[in-house]
Coordinates of C-alpha atoms in Angstrom, one line a residue:
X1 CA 133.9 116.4 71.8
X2 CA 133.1 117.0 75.6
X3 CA 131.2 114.0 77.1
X4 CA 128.7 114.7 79.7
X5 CA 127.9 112.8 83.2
X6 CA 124.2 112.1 82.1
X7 CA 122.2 113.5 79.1
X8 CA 117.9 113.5 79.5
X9 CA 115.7 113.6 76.6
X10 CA 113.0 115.4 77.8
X11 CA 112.5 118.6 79.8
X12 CA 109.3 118.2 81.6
X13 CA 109.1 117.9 85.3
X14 CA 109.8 114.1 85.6
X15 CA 113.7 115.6 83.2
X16 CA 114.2 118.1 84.8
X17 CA 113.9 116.8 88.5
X18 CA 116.2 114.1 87.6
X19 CA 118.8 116.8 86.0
X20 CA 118.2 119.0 89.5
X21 CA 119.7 116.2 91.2
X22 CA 122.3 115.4 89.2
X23 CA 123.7 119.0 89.2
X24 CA 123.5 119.2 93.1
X25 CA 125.5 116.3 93.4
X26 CA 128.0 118.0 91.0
X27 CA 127.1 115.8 87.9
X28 CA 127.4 117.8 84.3
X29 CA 124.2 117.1 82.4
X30 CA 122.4 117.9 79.6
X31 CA 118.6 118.2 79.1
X32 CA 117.3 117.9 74.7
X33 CA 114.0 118.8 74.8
X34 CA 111.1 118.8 71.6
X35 CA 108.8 121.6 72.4
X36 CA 109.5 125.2 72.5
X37 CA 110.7 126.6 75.8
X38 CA 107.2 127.6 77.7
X39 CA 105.1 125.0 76.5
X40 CA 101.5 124.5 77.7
X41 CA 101.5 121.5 80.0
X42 CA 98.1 120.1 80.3
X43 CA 98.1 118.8 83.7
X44 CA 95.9 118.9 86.7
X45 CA 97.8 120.0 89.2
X46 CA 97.0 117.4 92.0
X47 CA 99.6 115.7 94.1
X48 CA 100.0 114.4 98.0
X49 CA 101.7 116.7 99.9
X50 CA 104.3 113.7 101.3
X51 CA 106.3 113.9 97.4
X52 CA 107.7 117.2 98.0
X53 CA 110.4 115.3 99.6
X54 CA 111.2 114.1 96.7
X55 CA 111.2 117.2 94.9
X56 CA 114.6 119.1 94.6
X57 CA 113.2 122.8 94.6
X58 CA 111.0 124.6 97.3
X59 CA 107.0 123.9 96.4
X60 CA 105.6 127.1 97.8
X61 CA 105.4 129.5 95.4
X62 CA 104.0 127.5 92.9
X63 CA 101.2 125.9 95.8
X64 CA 97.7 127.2 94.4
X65 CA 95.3 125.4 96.7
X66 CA 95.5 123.0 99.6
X67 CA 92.6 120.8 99.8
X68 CA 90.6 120.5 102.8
X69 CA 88.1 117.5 101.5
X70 CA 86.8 115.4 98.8
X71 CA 83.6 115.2 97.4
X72 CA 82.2 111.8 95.3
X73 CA 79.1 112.0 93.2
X74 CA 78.3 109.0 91.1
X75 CA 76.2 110.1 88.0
X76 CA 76.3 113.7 90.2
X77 CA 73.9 112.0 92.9
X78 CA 74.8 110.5 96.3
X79 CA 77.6 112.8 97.0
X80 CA 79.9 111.9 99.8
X81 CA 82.0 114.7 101.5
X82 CA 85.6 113.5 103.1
X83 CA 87.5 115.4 105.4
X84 CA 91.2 115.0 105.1
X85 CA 92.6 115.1 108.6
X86 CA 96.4 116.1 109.1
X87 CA 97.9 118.8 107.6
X88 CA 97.6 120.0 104.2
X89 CA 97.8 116.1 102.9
X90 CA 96.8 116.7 98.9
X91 CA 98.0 120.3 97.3
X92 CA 97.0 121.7 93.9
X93 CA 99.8 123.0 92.4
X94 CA 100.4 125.5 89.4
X95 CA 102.3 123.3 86.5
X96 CA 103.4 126.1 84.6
X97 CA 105.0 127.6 87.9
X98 CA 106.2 124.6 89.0
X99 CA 107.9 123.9 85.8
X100 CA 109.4 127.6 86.2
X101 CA 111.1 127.3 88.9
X102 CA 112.6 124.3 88.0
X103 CA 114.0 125.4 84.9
X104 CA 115.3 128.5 86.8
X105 CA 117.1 125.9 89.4
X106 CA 118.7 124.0 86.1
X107 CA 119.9 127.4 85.0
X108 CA 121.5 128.4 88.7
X109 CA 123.5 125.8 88.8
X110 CA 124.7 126.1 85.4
X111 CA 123.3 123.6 82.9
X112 CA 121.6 123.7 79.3
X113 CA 118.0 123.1 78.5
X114 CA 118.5 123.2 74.1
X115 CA 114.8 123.2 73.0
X116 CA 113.0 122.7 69.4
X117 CA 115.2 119.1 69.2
X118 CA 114.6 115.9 67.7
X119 CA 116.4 113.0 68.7
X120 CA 117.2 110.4 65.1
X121 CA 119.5 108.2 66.7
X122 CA 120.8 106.7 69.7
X123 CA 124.0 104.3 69.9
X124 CA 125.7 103.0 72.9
X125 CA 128.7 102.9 71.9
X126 CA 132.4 102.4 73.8
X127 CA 130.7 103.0 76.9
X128 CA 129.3 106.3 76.0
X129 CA 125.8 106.9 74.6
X130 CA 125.6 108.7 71.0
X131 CA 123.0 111.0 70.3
X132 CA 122.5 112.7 67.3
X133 CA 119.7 115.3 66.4
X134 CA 117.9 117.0 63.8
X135 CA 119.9 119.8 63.7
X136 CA 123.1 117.3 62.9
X137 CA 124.8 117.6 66.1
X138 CA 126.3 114.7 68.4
X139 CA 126.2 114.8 72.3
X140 CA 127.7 111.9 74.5
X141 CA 127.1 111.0 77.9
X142 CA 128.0 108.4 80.1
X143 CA 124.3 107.7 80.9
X144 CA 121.4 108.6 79.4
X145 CA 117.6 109.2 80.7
X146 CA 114.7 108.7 78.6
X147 CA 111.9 111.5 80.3
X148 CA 110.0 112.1 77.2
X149 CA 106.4 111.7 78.2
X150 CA 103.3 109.1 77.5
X151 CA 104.4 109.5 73.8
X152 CA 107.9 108.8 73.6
X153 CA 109.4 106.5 71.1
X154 CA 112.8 105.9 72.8
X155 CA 111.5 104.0 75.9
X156 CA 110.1 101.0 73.6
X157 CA 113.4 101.2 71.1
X158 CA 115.6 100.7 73.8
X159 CA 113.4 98.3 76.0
X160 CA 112.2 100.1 78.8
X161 CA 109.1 99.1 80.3
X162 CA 106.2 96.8 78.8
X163 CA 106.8 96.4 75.3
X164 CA 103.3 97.0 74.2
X165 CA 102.2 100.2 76.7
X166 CA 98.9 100.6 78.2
X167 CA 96.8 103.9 77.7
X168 CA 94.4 106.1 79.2
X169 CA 92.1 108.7 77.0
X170 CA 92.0 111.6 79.0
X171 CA 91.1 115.5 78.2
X172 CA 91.8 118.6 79.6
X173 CA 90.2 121.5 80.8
X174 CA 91.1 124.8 82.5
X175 CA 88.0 127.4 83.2
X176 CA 88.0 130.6 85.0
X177 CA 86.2 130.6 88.3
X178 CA 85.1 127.9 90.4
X179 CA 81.8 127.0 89.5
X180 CA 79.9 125.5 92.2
X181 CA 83.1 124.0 93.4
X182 CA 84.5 124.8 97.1
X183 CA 88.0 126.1 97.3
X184 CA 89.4 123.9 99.0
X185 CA 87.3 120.6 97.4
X186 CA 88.3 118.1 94.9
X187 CA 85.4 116.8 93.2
X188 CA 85.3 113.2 91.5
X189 CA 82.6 112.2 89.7
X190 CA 81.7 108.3 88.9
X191 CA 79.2 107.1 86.7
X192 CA 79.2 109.5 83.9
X193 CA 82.4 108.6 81.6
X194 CA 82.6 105.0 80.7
X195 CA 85.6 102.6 81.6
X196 CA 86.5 106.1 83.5
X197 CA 85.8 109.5 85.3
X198 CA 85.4 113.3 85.8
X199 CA 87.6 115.2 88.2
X200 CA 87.6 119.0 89.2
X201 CA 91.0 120.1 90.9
X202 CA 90.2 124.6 91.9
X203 CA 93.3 126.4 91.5
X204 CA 93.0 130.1 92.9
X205 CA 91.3 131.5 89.9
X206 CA 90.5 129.1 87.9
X207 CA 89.4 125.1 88.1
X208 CA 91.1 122.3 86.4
X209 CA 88.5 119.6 84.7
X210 CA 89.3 116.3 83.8
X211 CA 88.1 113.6 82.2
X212 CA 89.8 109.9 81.9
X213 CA 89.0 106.2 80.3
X214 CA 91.0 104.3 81.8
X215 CA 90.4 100.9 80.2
X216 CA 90.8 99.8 75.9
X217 CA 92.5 103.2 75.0
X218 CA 88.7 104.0 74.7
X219 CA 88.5 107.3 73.4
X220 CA 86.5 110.3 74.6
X221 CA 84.6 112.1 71.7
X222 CA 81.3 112.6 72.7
X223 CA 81.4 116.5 73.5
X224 CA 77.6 116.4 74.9
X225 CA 79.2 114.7 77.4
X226 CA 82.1 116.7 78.5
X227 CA 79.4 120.1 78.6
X228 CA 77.6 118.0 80.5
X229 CA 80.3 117.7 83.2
X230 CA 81.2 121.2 82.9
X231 CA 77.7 122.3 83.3
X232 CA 77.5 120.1 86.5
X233 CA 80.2 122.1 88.2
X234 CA 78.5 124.7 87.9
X235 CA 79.3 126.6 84.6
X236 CA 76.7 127.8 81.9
X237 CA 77.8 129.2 78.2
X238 CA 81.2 129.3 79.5
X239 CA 84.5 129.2 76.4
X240 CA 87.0 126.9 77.0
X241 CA 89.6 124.7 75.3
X242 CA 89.8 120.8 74.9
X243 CA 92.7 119.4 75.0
X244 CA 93.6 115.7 74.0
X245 CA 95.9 113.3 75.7
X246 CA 97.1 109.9 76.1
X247 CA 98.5 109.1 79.5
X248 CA 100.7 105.8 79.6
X249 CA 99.8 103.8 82.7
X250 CA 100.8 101.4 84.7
X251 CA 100.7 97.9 83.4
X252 CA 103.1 95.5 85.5
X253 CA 106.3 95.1 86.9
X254 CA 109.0 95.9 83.7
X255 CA 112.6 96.6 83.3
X256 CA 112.9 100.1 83.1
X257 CA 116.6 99.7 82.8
X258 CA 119.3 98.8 80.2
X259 CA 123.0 99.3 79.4
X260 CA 123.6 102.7 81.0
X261 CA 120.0 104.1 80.3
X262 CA 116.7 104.3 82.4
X263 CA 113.3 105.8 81.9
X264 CA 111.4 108.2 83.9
X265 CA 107.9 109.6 84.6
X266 CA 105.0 109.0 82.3
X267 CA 107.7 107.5 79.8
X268 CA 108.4 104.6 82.3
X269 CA 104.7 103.1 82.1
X270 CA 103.9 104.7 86.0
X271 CA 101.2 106.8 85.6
X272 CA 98.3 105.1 88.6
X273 CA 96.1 103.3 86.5
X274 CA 92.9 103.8 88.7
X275 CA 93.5 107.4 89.4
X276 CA 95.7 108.9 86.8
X277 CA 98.5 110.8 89.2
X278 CA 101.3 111.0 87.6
X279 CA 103.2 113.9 89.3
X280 CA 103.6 111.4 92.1
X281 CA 105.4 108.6 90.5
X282 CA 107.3 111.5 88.1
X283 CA 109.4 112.7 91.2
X284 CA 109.8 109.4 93.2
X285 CA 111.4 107.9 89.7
X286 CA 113.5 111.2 88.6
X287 CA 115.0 111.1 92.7
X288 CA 115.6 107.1 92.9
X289 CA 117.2 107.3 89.3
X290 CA 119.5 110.1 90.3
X291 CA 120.9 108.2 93.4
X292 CA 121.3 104.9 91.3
X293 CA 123.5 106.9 88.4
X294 CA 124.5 108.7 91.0
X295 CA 126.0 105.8 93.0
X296 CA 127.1 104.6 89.7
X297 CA 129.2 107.3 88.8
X298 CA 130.7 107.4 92.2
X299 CA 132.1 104.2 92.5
X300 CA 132.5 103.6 88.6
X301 CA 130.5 100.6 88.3
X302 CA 127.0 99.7 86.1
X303 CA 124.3 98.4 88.9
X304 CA 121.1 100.7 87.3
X305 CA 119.1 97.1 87.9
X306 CA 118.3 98.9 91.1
X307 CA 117.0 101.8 90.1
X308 CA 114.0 98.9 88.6
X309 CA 114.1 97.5 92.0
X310 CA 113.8 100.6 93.9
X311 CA 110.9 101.7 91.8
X312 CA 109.1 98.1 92.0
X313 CA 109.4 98.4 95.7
X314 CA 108.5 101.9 96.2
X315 CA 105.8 102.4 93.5
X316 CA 104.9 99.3 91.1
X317 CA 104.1 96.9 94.5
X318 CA 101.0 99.6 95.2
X319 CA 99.8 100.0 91.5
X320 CA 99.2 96.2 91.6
X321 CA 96.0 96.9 93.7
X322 CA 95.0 100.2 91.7
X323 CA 95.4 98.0 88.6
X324 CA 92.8 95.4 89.8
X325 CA 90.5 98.2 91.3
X326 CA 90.2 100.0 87.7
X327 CA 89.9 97.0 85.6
X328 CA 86.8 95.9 88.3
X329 CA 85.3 99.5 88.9
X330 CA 85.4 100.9 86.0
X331 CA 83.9 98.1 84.2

C-alpha cells in the first residue's frame, strides 16, 4: 500500500490551498472529500485584498467586484458612507470560481480529489495515519489535515481546538441584481438581527445577503425578518433561496495540533467572531500549515506545535479584540 506525504479530509478552499502548497513543494497528497464534486458553497465572497498572498493560485479571474466604500445603517437609519483609500483594499470574489480554479491547479500538478467519501476511522499508527472509508478502502499518510468545515467531527476526536466549539447562526442569500445597492458598496446593517447583523456583498450580477447571530448559537427563524432585510436593499416580490449554516468561530487560543495532524479553516475554530470572515483566516492557516509540515518533512522531525504558534501570532492575537467587541456590541 503506497503511503502518501500528507492526506486532507476536506476539499474546500481552506483543503485544497493547503494541498496546492504541498504539491508545489513536491509533496504527494491526497484530498477525501464528502460532497459531490461542484458543490454549492454558500459563501459571501468578501475578503481583504492583502490574503492573496497567501493564496497559491492567481485571484483574477475569479475577482467579481472590488469595493470602493462601506456603508453602515443601524436599523437602516443613520447611514455612514466610508471611503476605502489605497488600492482595491476589500474584493468580492466568486466562490464557485475560486474553488474552480483551484481544483484545476490540484489536477495540473497531478493529484486526486476522490469525492462522495466518508471518513469511519482514523488511527495513528507506526508513524503513519490510517484512514479508512465508507467505501472500505485504507489510505496512509505521513501527516494528515483535518479541513472539513464548521461541521466536522474529526477536529473534536482528535483534539484540535476548543473542545466544546463556539457557533454563529447565519443564512445565506444570493439574488439577481443589485437592488438599491452601489456596485462597488458593501452594506452592513446593525440593529435589525439580534446578538448579530445583515450584510450585502454585490457581485457583478447578482448580490450576496447575509445574515449572522453571533452570540448563544441563537438561531435565525423569523422569515418576516429576513424579507424585511431583503426588501431594504431594495428588492420587492423577488424568489430566492435560504440557506442555513453554522459557522464555527473563534473562541480562544487552542491547540490546533497533535501527533502528526493539524486543523485548518473553519474546522480550526477561526472564523472572526465579530465579523464572520472566514476566507481570511482559511488561507493564512492552509499556507502556515504547509510550511510547518513542510519543514517537517524536510528535515524529518515532528515540530507541528508551530504551526499553533504561528497561527496564535498571526491570527488568534487579533480575534482577542473582535471577541470582546461582539460579546459587547452585539448585546
Amino acid at each position: 500500500m503506497s503511503i502518501f506525504d500528507v492526506a486532507i479530509i476536506g476539499g474546500g478552499l481552506a483543503g485544497k490551498s493547503t494541498a496546492i502548497h504541498l504539491l508545489k513543494k513536491g509533496y504527494s497528497t491526497l484530498i477525501l472529500e464528502k460532497s459531490q464534486p461542484n458543490k454549492y458553497i454558500p459563501c459571501a465572497g468578501g475578503m481583504a485584498a492583502s490574503v492573496r498572498n497567501y493564496l497559491p493560485i492567481h485571484l483574477e479571474n475569479a475577482i467579481e467586484t472590488e469595493i470602493k466604500r462601506v456603508h453602515f445603517s443601524w436599523r437602516n437609519e443613520d447611514p455612514v458612507v466610508a471611503e476605502l483609500s489605497g488600492k482595491s483594499p476589500f474584493l468580492i470574489v466568486n466562490r464557485k470560481k475560486l474553488d474552480e480554479l483551484l481544483t484545476k491547479e490540484v489536477y495540473r500538478f497531478g493529484a486526486s480529489i476522490l469525492f462522495s467519501l466518508i471518513i469511519e476511522h482514523l488511527k495513528f499508527d507506526n508513524n503513519n495515519w490510517l484512514i479508512q472509508c465508507d467505501n472500505k478502502k485504507i489510505f496512509r499518510a505521513k501527516y494528515l489535515v483535518i479541513a472539513d468545515g464548521s461541521e466536522s467531527l474529526w477536529a473534536s476526536y482528535l483534539r484540535l481546538g476548543p473542545n466544546k466549539p463556539k457557533y454563529a447562526s447565519t443564512i445565506a442569500i444570493n439574488i439577481k441584481g443589485l437592488g438599491n445597492v452601489e456596485k462597488n458598496t458593501v452594506r452592513f446593517e446593525f440593529g435589525s438581527i439580534k446578538y448579530g447583523f445583515a450584510w450585502a456583498f454585490p457581485m457583478q450580477e447578482s448580490i450576496n445577503i447575509g445574515l449572522g447571530s453571533f452570540i448563544g448559537d441563537a438561531k435565525i427563524k423569523d422569515r418576516e425578518l429576513y424579507e424585511y432585510i431583503v426588501k431594504s436593499l431594495g428588492f420587492e416580490n423577488v424568489q430566492y433561496k435560504t440557506i442555513f449554516k453554522r459557522l464555527r468561530i473563534w473562541n480562544g487560543f487552542h491547540k490546533l495540533h497533535n501527533e502528526r495532524v493539524l486543523a485548518v479553516g473553519d474546522a480550526a475554530s477561526l472564523c472572526d467572531p465579530f465579523l464572520a470572515e472566514g476566507i481570511r483566516p482559511s488561507l493564512i492557516s492552509s499556507y502556515y500549515a504547509s510550511e510547518t509540515i513542510d519543514k517537517c518533512l524536510a528535515s524529518n522531525t515532528n515540530h507541528l506545535h508551530e504551526y499553533s504558534s504561528l497561527m496564535k501570532d498571526n491570527w488568534s492575537k487579533s480575534m482577542i479584540w473582535g471577541k470582546r467587541i461582539a460579546e459587547v456590541f452585539y448585546r
